[in-house]
CSV table of C-alpha atoms in Angstrom, one decimal:
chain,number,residue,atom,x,y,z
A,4,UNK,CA,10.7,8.1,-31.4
A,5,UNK,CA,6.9,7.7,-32.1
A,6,UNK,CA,4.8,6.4,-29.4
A,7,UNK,CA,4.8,2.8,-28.5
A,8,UNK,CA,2.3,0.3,-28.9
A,9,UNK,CA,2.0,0.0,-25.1
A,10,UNK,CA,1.0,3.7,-24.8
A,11,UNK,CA,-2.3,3.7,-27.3
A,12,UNK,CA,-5.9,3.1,-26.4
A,13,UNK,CA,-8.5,2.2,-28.2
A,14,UNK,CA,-11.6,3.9,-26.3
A,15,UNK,CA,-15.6,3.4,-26.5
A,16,UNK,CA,-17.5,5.8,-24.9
A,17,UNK,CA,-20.9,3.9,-24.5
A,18,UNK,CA,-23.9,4.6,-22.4
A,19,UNK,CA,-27.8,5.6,-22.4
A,20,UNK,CA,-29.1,8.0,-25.0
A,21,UNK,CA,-29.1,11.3,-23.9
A,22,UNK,CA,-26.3,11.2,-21.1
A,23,UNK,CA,-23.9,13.1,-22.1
A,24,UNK,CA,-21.5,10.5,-24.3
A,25,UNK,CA,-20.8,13.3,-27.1
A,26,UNK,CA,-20.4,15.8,-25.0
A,27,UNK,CA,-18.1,13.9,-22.9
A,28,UNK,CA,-16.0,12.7,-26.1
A,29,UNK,CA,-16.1,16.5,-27.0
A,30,UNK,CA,-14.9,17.7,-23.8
A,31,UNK,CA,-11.9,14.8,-24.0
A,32,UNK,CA,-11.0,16.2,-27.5
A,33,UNK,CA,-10.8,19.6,-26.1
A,34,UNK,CA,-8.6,19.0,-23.5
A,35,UNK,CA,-6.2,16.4,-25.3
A,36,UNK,CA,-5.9,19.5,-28.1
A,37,UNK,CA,-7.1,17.5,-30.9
A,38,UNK,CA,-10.3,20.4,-31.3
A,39,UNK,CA,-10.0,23.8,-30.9
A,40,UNK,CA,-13.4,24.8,-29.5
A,41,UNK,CA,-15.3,22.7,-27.4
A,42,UNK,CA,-18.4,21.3,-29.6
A,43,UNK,CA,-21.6,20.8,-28.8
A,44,UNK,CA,-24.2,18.7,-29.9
A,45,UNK,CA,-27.4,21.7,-29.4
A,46,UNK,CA,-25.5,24.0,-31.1
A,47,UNK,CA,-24.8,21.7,-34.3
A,48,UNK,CA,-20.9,22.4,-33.2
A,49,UNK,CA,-19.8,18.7,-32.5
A,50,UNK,CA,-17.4,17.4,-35.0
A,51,UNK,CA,-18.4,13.7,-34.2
A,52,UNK,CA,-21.9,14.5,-34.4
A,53,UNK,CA,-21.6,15.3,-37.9
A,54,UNK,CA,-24.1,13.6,-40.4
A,55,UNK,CA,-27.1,16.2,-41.2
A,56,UNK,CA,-29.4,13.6,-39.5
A,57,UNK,CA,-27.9,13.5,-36.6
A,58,UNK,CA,-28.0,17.5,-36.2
A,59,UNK,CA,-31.3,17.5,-36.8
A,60,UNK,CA,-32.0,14.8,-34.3
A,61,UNK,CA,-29.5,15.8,-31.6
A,62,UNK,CA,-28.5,12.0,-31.1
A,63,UNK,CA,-25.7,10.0,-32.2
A,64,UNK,CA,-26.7,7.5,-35.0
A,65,UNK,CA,-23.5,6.1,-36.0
A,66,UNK,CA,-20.0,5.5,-34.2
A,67,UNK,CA,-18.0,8.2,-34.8
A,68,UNK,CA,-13.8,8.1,-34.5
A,69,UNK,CA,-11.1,10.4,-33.6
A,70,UNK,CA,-7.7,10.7,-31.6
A,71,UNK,CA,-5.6,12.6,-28.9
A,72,UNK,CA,-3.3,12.8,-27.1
A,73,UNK,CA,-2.6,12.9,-23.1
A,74,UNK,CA,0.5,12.5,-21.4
A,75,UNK,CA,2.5,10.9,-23.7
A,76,UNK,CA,0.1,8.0,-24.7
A,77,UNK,CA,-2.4,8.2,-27.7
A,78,UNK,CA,-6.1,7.2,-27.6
A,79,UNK,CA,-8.3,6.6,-30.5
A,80,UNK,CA,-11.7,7.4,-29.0
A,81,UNK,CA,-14.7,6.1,-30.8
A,82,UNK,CA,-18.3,7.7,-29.4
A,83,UNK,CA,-21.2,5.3,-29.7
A,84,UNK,CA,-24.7,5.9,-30.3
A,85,UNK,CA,-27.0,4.7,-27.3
A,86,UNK,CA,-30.8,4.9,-28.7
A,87,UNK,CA,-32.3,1.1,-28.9
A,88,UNK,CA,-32.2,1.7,-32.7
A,89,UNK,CA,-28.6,1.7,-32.9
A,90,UNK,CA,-27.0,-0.2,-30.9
A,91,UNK,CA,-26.0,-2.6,-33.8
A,92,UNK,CA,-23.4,0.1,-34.5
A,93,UNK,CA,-22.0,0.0,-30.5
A,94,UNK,CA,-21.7,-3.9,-30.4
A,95,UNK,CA,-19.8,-3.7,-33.7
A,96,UNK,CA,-17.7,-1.0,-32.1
A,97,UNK,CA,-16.8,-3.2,-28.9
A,98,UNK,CA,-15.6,-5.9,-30.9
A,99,UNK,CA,-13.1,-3.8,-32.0
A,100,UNK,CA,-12.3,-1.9,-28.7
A,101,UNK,CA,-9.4,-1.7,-25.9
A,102,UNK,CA,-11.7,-0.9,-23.3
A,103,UNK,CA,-14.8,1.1,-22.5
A,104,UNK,CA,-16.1,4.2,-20.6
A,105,UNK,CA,-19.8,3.7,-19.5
A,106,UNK,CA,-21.4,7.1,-18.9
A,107,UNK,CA,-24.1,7.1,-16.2
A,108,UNK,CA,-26.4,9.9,-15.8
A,109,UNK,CA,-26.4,11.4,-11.9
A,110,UNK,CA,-29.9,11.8,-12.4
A,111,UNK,CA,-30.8,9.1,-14.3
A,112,UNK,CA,-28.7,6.0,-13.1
A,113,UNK,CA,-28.3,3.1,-15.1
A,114,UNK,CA,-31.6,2.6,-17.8
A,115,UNK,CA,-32.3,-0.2,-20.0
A,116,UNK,CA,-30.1,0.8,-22.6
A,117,UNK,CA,-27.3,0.8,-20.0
A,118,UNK,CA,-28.0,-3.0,-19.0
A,119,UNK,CA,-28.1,-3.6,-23.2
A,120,UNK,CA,-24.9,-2.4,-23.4
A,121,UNK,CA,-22.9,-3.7,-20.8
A,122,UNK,CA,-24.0,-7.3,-21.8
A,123,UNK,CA,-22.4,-6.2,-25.2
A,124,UNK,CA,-19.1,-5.2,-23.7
A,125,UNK,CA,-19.3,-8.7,-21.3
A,126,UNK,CA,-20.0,-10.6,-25.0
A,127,UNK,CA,-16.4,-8.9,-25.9
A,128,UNK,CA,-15.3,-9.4,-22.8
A,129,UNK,CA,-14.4,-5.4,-22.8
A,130,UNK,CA,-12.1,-4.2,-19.5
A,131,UNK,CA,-14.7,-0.7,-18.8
A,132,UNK,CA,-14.4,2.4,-16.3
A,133,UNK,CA,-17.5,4.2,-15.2
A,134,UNK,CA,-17.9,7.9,-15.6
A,135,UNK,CA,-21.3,9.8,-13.8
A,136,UNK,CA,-22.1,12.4,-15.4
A,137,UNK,CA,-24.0,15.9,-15.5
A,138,UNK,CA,-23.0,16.2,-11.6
A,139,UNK,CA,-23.8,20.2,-12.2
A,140,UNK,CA,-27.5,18.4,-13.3
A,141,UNK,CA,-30.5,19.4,-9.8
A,142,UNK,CA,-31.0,16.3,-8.2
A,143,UNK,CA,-27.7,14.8,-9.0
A,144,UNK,CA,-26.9,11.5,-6.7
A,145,UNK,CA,-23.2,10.3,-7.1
A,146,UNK,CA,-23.9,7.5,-4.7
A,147,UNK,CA,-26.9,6.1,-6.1
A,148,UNK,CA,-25.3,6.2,-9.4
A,149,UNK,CA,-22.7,4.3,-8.0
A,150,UNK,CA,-25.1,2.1,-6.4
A,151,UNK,CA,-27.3,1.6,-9.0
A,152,UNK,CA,-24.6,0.3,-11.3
A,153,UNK,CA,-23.4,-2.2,-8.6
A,154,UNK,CA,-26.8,-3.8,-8.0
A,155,UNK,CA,-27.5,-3.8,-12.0
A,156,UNK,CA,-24.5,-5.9,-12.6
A,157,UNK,CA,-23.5,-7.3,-9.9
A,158,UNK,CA,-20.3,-5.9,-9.7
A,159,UNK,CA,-18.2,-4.4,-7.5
A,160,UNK,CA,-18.6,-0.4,-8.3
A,161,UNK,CA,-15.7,1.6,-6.6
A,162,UNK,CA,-15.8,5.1,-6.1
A,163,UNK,CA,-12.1,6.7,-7.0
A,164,UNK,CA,-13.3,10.2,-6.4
A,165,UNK,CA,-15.9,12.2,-4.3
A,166,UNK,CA,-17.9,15.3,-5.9
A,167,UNK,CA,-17.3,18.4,-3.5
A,168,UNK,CA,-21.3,19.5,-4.0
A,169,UNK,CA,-23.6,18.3,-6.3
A,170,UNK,CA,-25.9,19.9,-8.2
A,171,UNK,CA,-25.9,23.4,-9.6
A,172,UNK,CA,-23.3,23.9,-6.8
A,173,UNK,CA,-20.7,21.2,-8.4
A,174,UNK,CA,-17.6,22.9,-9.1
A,175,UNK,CA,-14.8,20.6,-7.3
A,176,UNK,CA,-14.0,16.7,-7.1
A,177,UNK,CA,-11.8,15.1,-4.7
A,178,UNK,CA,-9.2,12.2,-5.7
A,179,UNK,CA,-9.4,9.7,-3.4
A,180,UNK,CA,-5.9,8.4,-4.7
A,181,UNK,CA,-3.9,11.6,-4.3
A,182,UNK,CA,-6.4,12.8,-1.5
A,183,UNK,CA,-6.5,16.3,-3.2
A,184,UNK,CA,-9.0,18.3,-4.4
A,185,UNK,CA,-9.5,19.7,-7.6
A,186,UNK,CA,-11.6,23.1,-7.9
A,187,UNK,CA,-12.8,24.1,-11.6
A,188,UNK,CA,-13.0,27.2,-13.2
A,189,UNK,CA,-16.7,28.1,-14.1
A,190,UNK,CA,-15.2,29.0,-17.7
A,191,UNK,CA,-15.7,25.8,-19.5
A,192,UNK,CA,-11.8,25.4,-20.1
A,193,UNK,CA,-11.0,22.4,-18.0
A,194,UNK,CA,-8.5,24.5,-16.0
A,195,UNK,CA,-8.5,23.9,-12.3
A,196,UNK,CA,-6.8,24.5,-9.2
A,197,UNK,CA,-5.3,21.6,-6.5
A,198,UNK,CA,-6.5,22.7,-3.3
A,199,UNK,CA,-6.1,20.1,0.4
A,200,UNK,CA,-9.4,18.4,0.8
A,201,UNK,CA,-11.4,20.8,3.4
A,202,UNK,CA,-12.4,19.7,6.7
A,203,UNK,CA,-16.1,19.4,6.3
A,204,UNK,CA,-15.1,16.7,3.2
A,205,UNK,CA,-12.6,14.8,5.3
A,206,UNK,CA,-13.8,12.5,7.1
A,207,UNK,CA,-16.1,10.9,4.4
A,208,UNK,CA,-13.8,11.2,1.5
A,209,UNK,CA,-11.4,9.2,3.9
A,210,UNK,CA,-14.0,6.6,4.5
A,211,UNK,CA,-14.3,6.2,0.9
A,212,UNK,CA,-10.8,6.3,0.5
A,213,UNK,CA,-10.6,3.1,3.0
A,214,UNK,CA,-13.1,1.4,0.8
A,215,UNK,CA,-11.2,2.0,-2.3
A,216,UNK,CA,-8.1,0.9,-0.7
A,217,UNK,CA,-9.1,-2.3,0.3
A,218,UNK,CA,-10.8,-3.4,-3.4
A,219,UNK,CA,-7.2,-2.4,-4.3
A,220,UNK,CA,-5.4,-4.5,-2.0
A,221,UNK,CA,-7.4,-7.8,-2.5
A,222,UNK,CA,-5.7,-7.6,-5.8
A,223,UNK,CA,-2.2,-8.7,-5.1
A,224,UNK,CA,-1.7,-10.9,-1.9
A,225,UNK,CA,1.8,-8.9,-1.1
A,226,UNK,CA,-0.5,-5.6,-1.5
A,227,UNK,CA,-3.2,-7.3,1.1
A,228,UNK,CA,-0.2,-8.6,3.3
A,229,UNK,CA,1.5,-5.1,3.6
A,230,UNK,CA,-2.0,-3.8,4.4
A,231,UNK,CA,-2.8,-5.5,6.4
A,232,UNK,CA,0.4,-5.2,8.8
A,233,UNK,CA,-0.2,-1.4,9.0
A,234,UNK,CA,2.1,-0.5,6.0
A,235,UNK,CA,1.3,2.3,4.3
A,236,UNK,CA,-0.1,1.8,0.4
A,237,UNK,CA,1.8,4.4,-1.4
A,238,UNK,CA,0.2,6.1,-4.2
A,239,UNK,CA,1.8,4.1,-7.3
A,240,UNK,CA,0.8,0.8,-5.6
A,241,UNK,CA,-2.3,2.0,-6.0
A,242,UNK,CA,-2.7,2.8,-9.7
A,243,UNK,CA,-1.1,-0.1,-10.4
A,244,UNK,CA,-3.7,-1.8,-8.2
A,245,UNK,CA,-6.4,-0.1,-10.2
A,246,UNK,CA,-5.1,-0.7,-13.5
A,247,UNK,CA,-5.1,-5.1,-12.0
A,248,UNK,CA,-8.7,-4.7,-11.0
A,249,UNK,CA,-9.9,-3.2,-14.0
A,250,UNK,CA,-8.1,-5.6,-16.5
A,251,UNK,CA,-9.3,-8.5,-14.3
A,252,UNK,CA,-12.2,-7.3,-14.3
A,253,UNK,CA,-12.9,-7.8,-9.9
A,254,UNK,CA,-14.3,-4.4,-9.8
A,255,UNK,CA,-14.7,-1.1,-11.9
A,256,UNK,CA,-13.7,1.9,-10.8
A,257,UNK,CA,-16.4,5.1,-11.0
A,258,UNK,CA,-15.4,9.0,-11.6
A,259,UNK,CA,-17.8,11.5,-12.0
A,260,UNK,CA,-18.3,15.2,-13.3
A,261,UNK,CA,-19.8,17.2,-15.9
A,262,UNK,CA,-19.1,17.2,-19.2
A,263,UNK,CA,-21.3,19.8,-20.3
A,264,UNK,CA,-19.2,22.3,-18.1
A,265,UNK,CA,-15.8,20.7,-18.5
A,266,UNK,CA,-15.2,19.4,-14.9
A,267,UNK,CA,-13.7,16.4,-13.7
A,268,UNK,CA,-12.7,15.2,-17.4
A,269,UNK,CA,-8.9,15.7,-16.8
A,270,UNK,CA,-9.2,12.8,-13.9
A,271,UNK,CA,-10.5,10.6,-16.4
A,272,UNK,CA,-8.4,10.6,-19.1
A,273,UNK,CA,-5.8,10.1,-16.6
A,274,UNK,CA,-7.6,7.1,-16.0
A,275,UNK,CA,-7.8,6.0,-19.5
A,276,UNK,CA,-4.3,5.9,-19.6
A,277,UNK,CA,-4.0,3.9,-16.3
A,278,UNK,CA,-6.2,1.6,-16.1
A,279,UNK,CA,-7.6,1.0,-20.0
A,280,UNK,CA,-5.6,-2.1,-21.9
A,281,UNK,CA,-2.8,-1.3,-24.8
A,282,UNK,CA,-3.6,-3.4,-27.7
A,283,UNK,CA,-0.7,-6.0,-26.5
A,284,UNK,CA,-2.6,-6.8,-23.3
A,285,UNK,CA,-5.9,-7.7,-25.3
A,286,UNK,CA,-4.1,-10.9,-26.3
A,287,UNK,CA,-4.3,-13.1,-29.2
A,288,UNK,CA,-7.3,-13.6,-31.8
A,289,UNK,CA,-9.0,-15.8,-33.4
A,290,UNK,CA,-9.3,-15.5,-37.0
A,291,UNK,CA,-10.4,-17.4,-39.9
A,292,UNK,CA,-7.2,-17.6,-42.8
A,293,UNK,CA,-9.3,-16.5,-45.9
A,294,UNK,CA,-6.9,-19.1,-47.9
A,295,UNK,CA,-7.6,-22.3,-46.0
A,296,UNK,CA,-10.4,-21.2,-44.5
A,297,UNK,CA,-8.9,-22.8,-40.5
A,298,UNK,CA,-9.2,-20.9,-37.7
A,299,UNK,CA,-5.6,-18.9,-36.8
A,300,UNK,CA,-4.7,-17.6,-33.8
A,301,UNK,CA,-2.7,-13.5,-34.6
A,302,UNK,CA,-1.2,-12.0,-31.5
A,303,UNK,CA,-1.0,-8.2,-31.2
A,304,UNK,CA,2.8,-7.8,-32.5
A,305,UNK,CA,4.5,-6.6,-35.3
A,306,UNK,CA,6.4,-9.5,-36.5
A,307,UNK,CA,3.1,-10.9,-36.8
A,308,UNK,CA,1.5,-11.6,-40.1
A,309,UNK,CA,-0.4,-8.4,-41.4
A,310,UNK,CA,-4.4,-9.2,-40.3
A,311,UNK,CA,-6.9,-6.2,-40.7
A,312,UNK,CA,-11.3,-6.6,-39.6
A,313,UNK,CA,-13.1,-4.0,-41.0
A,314,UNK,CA,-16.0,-2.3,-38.9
Protein backbone atom coordinates (compact mmCIF):
# COMPACT_ATOMS: atom_id res chain seq x y z
CA UNK A 1 0.00 0.00 0.00
CA UNK A 2 1.15 3.45 -1.19
CA UNK A 3 1.17 6.19 1.26
CA UNK A 4 -2.01 7.90 2.36
CA UNK A 5 -3.21 11.15 1.75
CA UNK A 6 -3.05 11.93 5.45
CA UNK A 7 0.75 11.29 5.47
CA UNK A 8 1.86 13.96 2.61
CA UNK A 9 2.95 17.55 2.97
CA UNK A 10 3.06 20.13 0.96
CA UNK A 11 6.05 22.30 2.36
CA UNK A 12 7.29 26.05 1.59
CA UNK A 13 10.45 26.92 2.86
CA UNK A 14 10.21 30.86 2.91
CA UNK A 15 12.34 33.43 4.55
CA UNK A 16 14.84 36.55 3.96
CA UNK A 17 17.28 36.35 1.17
CA UNK A 18 20.39 35.07 2.11
CA UNK A 19 19.37 32.93 5.24
CA UNK A 20 20.01 29.80 4.41
CA UNK A 21 16.41 28.52 2.72
CA UNK A 22 18.36 26.48 -0.11
CA UNK A 23 20.70 25.19 1.92
CA UNK A 24 18.13 24.14 4.39
CA UNK A 25 15.88 22.51 1.52
CA UNK A 26 19.32 20.84 0.46
CA UNK A 27 20.19 19.59 3.71
CA UNK A 28 16.27 18.12 4.06
CA UNK A 29 16.85 16.35 0.70
CA UNK A 30 19.94 14.84 1.92
CA UNK A 31 18.70 13.44 4.86
CA UNK A 32 15.15 12.18 3.44
CA UNK A 33 17.59 10.31 0.56
CA UNK A 34 16.02 11.97 -2.20
CA UNK A 35 19.92 13.55 -3.16
CA UNK A 36 22.89 11.81 -2.90
CA UNK A 37 25.36 14.60 -2.02
CA UNK A 38 24.50 17.38 -0.07
CA UNK A 39 24.29 20.54 -2.63
CA UNK A 40 25.33 23.70 -2.26
CA UNK A 41 24.38 26.90 -3.60
CA UNK A 42 28.48 28.47 -3.63
CA UNK A 43 29.66 25.60 -5.17
CA UNK A 44 26.96 25.71 -8.14
CA UNK A 45 26.00 21.95 -6.55
CA UNK A 46 22.33 22.70 -5.54
CA UNK A 47 19.89 20.79 -7.69
CA UNK A 48 17.05 23.43 -6.85
CA UNK A 49 19.19 26.20 -7.48
CA UNK A 50 19.50 25.13 -11.02
CA UNK A 51 18.79 27.90 -13.69
CA UNK A 52 22.31 29.46 -15.00
CA UNK A 53 21.07 32.79 -13.56
CA UNK A 54 20.65 31.78 -10.42
CA UNK A 55 24.26 30.13 -10.27
CA UNK A 56 25.65 33.07 -11.24
CA UNK A 57 23.81 35.09 -8.77
CA UNK A 58 23.84 32.73 -5.77
CA UNK A 59 20.13 33.49 -4.99
CA UNK A 60 17.01 31.68 -5.65
CA UNK A 61 14.85 33.41 -8.40
CA UNK A 62 12.14 31.11 -8.94
CA UNK A 63 10.31 28.31 -6.65
CA UNK A 64 11.81 25.33 -7.11
CA UNK A 65 10.07 21.67 -6.24
CA UNK A 66 11.07 18.32 -5.16
CA UNK A 67 10.09 15.37 -2.70
CA UNK A 68 11.16 12.90 0.12
CA UNK A 69 10.52 10.91 2.28
CA UNK A 70 10.74 10.62 6.31
CA UNK A 71 9.16 8.22 8.40
CA UNK A 72 6.67 6.92 6.48
CA UNK A 73 4.97 10.24 5.31
CA UNK A 74 5.96 12.05 1.94
CA UNK A 75 6.61 15.83 1.56
CA UNK A 76 6.76 17.76 -1.54
CA UNK A 77 9.07 20.64 -0.53
CA UNK A 78 8.97 23.69 -2.61
CA UNK A 79 12.02 26.38 -1.77
CA UNK A 80 11.05 29.98 -2.36
CA UNK A 81 13.07 32.81 -3.48
CA UNK A 82 13.27 35.68 -0.71
CA UNK A 83 14.86 38.82 -2.67
CA UNK A 84 12.05 41.83 -2.88
CA UNK A 85 12.17 41.12 -6.64
CA UNK A 86 10.66 37.87 -6.36
CA UNK A 87 8.40 37.40 -4.05
CA UNK A 88 5.55 37.29 -6.67
CA UNK A 89 6.84 33.73 -7.20
CA UNK A 90 6.61 32.89 -3.00
CA UNK A 91 2.95 34.28 -2.76
CA UNK A 92 2.00 32.14 -5.80
CA UNK A 93 3.71 29.32 -3.97
CA UNK A 94 1.68 29.78 -0.62
CA UNK A 95 -1.48 29.68 -2.33
CA UNK A 96 -0.74 26.35 -3.19
CA UNK A 97 0.98 25.19 0.15
CA UNK A 98 0.17 22.73 3.26
CA UNK A 99 2.12 24.72 5.50
CA UNK A 100 5.33 26.80 5.78
CA UNK A 101 8.83 26.80 7.32
CA UNK A 102 10.02 30.41 7.98
CA UNK A 103 13.82 30.45 8.23
CA UNK A 104 15.19 33.15 10.58
CA UNK A 105 18.80 34.04 10.51
CA UNK A 106 20.53 33.81 14.24
CA UNK A 107 22.33 36.73 13.36
CA UNK A 108 20.04 38.52 11.40
CA UNK A 109 16.52 38.03 13.00
CA UNK A 110 13.48 38.75 11.24
CA UNK A 111 14.19 41.65 8.20
CA UNK A 112 11.81 43.29 6.00
CA UNK A 113 11.48 40.61 3.64
CA UNK A 114 10.57 38.33 6.66
CA UNK A 115 7.53 40.67 7.71
CA UNK A 116 6.60 40.67 3.54
CA UNK A 117 6.36 37.22 3.72
CA UNK A 118 4.51 36.25 6.64
CA UNK A 119 1.65 38.67 5.60
CA UNK A 120 1.66 36.43 2.43
CA UNK A 121 1.32 33.18 4.32
CA UNK A 122 -1.48 35.14 6.78
CA UNK A 123 -3.25 36.25 3.16
CA UNK A 124 -3.37 32.15 2.66
CA UNK A 125 -4.04 31.71 5.86
CA UNK A 126 -0.76 29.21 5.85
CA UNK A 127 -0.34 26.95 9.32
CA UNK A 128 4.00 27.76 9.51
CA UNK A 129 6.93 26.48 11.94
CA UNK A 130 9.94 28.56 12.48
CA UNK A 131 13.42 27.32 11.95
CA UNK A 132 16.73 29.70 13.16
CA UNK A 133 19.21 29.14 11.37
CA UNK A 134 23.18 29.33 10.85
CA UNK A 135 23.44 28.65 14.81
CA UNK A 136 27.24 27.62 14.00
CA UNK A 137 27.18 31.62 12.50
CA UNK A 138 29.66 34.18 15.47
CA UNK A 139 27.22 36.21 17.16
CA UNK A 140 24.34 33.79 16.82
CA UNK A 141 21.27 34.68 19.36
CA UNK A 142 18.60 31.86 19.48
CA UNK A 143 16.65 33.99 21.91
CA UNK A 144 16.50 37.08 20.24
CA UNK A 145 15.60 35.25 17.11
CA UNK A 146 12.91 33.90 18.92
CA UNK A 147 12.12 37.23 20.36
CA UNK A 148 12.31 39.06 17.44
CA UNK A 149 9.77 37.02 15.61
CA UNK A 150 7.26 37.27 18.55
CA UNK A 151 7.32 41.12 18.74
CA UNK A 152 7.24 41.38 14.75
CA UNK A 153 4.07 39.45 14.63
CA UNK A 154 2.57 39.45 17.48
CA UNK A 155 2.55 35.98 18.09
CA UNK A 156 3.20 33.66 20.45
CA UNK A 157 6.88 32.27 19.41
CA UNK A 158 7.67 28.97 21.43
CA UNK A 159 10.93 27.62 21.74
CA UNK A 160 10.74 23.48 21.25
CA UNK A 161 14.41 23.15 21.48
CA UNK A 162 17.51 24.81 23.17
CA UNK A 163 21.05 25.09 21.21
CA UNK A 164 23.77 23.43 23.47
CA UNK A 165 26.43 26.48 22.48
CA UNK A 166 26.08 28.83 19.89
CA UNK A 167 28.34 30.03 17.67
CA UNK A 168 31.30 28.46 16.11
CA UNK A 169 30.93 26.15 19.22
CA UNK A 170 27.30 24.84 18.10
CA UNK A 171 27.44 21.16 17.76
CA UNK A 172 24.33 19.84 20.02
CA UNK A 173 20.52 20.89 20.45
CA UNK A 174 18.37 19.82 23.20
CA UNK A 175 14.57 18.65 22.68
CA UNK A 176 12.62 20.14 25.03
CA UNK A 177 9.86 17.45 24.23
CA UNK A 178 11.91 14.31 24.73
CA UNK A 179 14.29 16.32 27.22
CA UNK A 180 17.34 14.66 25.32
CA UNK A 181 20.13 15.99 23.74
CA UNK A 182 21.25 15.46 20.38
CA UNK A 183 25.17 15.88 19.68
CA UNK A 184 26.20 16.18 15.85
CA UNK A 185 28.91 14.84 14.10
CA UNK A 186 31.24 17.71 12.68
CA UNK A 187 31.03 15.57 9.30
CA UNK A 188 28.17 17.21 7.60
CA UNK A 189 26.13 13.87 7.45
CA UNK A 190 23.33 14.66 9.80
CA UNK A 191 24.34 11.66 12.07
CA UNK A 192 24.22 12.32 15.70
CA UNK A 193 24.26 10.88 18.93
CA UNK A 194 21.32 10.95 21.98
CA UNK A 195 23.10 11.93 24.97
CA UNK A 196 20.99 13.10 28.73
CA UNK A 197 20.85 16.86 28.83
CA UNK A 198 24.09 17.77 31.02
CA UNK A 199 23.88 19.47 34.25
CA UNK A 200 25.11 22.95 33.29
CA UNK A 201 21.95 22.88 30.51
CA UNK A 202 19.36 21.66 32.97
CA UNK A 203 18.01 23.94 34.74
CA UNK A 204 17.29 26.42 31.77
CA UNK A 205 16.29 23.87 29.25
CA UNK A 206 13.65 22.86 32.00
CA UNK A 207 12.52 26.36 32.40
CA UNK A 208 11.96 26.45 28.80
CA UNK A 209 10.46 23.22 28.83
CA UNK A 210 7.80 24.63 31.49
CA UNK A 211 7.14 27.45 29.06
CA UNK A 212 6.49 25.15 26.19
CA UNK A 213 4.36 23.02 28.30
CA UNK A 214 2.00 25.41 29.31
CA UNK A 215 1.36 27.03 25.42
CA UNK A 216 0.65 23.29 25.00
CA UNK A 217 -1.76 22.77 27.59
CA UNK A 218 -3.93 25.97 26.98
CA UNK A 219 -4.79 24.07 23.94
CA UNK A 220 -7.16 21.46 25.08
CA UNK A 221 -9.08 22.22 28.41
CA UNK A 222 -8.69 18.37 29.63
CA UNK A 223 -4.71 18.93 28.80
CA UNK A 224 -4.93 22.31 31.03
CA UNK A 225 -7.12 20.47 33.72
CA UNK A 226 -4.65 17.40 34.02
CA UNK A 227 -1.91 20.04 34.33
CA UNK A 228 -2.96 21.77 36.29
CA UNK A 229 -3.75 18.96 39.09
CA UNK A 230 -0.14 17.89 38.99
CA UNK A 231 -0.60 15.13 36.32
CA UNK A 232 2.21 14.50 34.42
CA UNK A 233 1.89 15.57 30.42
CA UNK A 234 3.25 12.56 28.77
CA UNK A 235 5.22 13.04 25.64
CA UNK A 236 2.49 12.09 22.88
CA UNK A 237 0.04 14.56 24.57
CA UNK A 238 2.45 16.78 23.69
CA UNK A 239 2.95 16.43 20.01
CA UNK A 240 -0.41 16.18 19.64
CA UNK A 241 -0.67 19.51 21.56
CA UNK A 242 1.85 20.96 19.09
CA UNK A 243 0.48 19.77 16.09
CA UNK A 244 -3.40 21.84 17.69
CA UNK A 245 -1.42 25.01 18.27
CA UNK A 246 0.17 25.03 15.09
CA UNK A 247 -3.03 24.28 12.90
CA UNK A 248 -4.89 26.79 15.05
CA UNK A 249 -2.57 28.91 14.64
CA UNK A 250 -2.29 30.13 18.90
CA UNK A 251 1.29 29.94 18.71
CA UNK A 252 4.32 28.70 16.37
CA UNK A 253 6.71 26.60 17.46
CA UNK A 254 10.67 27.66 16.79
CA UNK A 255 13.70 25.00 16.17
CA UNK A 256 16.95 25.99 15.36
CA UNK A 257 20.39 24.77 13.76
CA UNK A 258 22.57 24.92 10.99
CA UNK A 259 21.92 24.05 7.78
CA UNK A 260 25.08 24.81 6.30
CA UNK A 261 26.67 21.99 8.62
CA UNK A 262 23.72 19.62 8.73
CA UNK A 263 22.71 19.96 12.45
CA UNK A 264 19.50 20.02 13.95
CA UNK A 265 17.64 19.33 10.46
CA UNK A 266 16.53 15.69 11.54
CA UNK A 267 14.24 17.53 14.52
CA UNK A 268 12.62 19.43 11.93
CA UNK A 269 11.50 17.22 9.55
CA UNK A 270 10.16 15.42 12.41
CA UNK A 271 8.32 18.36 12.86
CA UNK A 272 7.07 18.69 9.48
CA UNK A 273 5.44 15.60 9.82
CA UNK A 274 3.87 16.47 13.20
CA UNK A 275 2.74 19.51 13.21
CA UNK A 276 2.35 20.59 9.24
CA UNK A 277 -1.43 19.94 7.77
CA UNK A 278 -2.17 16.80 5.18
CA UNK A 279 -4.01 18.15 2.30
CA UNK A 280 -7.46 16.83 3.95
CA UNK A 281 -7.07 19.14 6.93
CA UNK A 282 -6.69 22.35 4.53
CA UNK A 283 -10.35 21.99 3.98
CA UNK A 284 -12.57 22.81 1.21
CA UNK A 285 -11.96 25.46 -1.77
CA UNK A 286 -13.41 27.72 -3.53
CA UNK A 287 -13.36 27.51 -7.11
CA UNK A 288 -14.98 29.02 -10.08
CA UNK A 289 -16.71 25.98 -12.45
CA UNK A 290 -15.18 27.03 -15.91
CA UNK A 291 -18.66 25.83 -17.40
CA UNK A 292 -21.11 28.00 -15.53
CA UNK A 293 -18.79 30.23 -14.41
CA UNK A 294 -20.50 29.94 -10.23
CA UNK A 295 -18.33 29.66 -7.54
CA UNK A 296 -18.00 25.73 -6.27
CA UNK A 297 -16.91 24.63 -3.26
CA UNK A 298 -14.16 21.04 -3.95
CA UNK A 299 -13.09 19.28 -0.79
CA UNK A 300 -9.79 17.49 -0.63
CA UNK A 301 -11.16 13.81 -1.38
CA UNK A 302 -11.04 11.55 -4.00
CA UNK A 303 -14.52 10.92 -4.82
CA UNK A 304 -14.49 14.49 -5.53
CA UNK A 305 -14.75 15.82 -8.97
CA UNK A 306 -11.19 16.09 -10.65
CA UNK A 307 -10.11 20.07 -10.03
CA UNK A 308 -6.40 21.00 -10.86
CA UNK A 309 -4.74 25.23 -10.36
CA UNK A 310 -1.83 25.55 -12.11
CA UNK A 311 1.19 27.65 -10.44
Amino acid sequence: MGITIDKKRNVAIIGHGSVGKTTLSEAILFNGKATKRLGRVDEGSSVLDFEPEEQKRNITISASLHHYEWDKHRVILIDTPGYSNFLTETRNTLRVAGGAVLVLGAVSGVKVQTERLWEYADEFDVPRIAFVNEMDKERANFEKAVSDLAKAFDVRAVPVVMPHEEGPEFKGIVDLVTMKLNLYKDDHSGAYEVKEVPPELSEKALKLREQMVEAIVETDDALMEKYLEGGEVTEEELKKGLREGVLTEKFIPVLCGSAYNNMGINLLMDMINDCLPSPLERGPVKVSDPKSGEEVSRAPAEDEPFSALVF
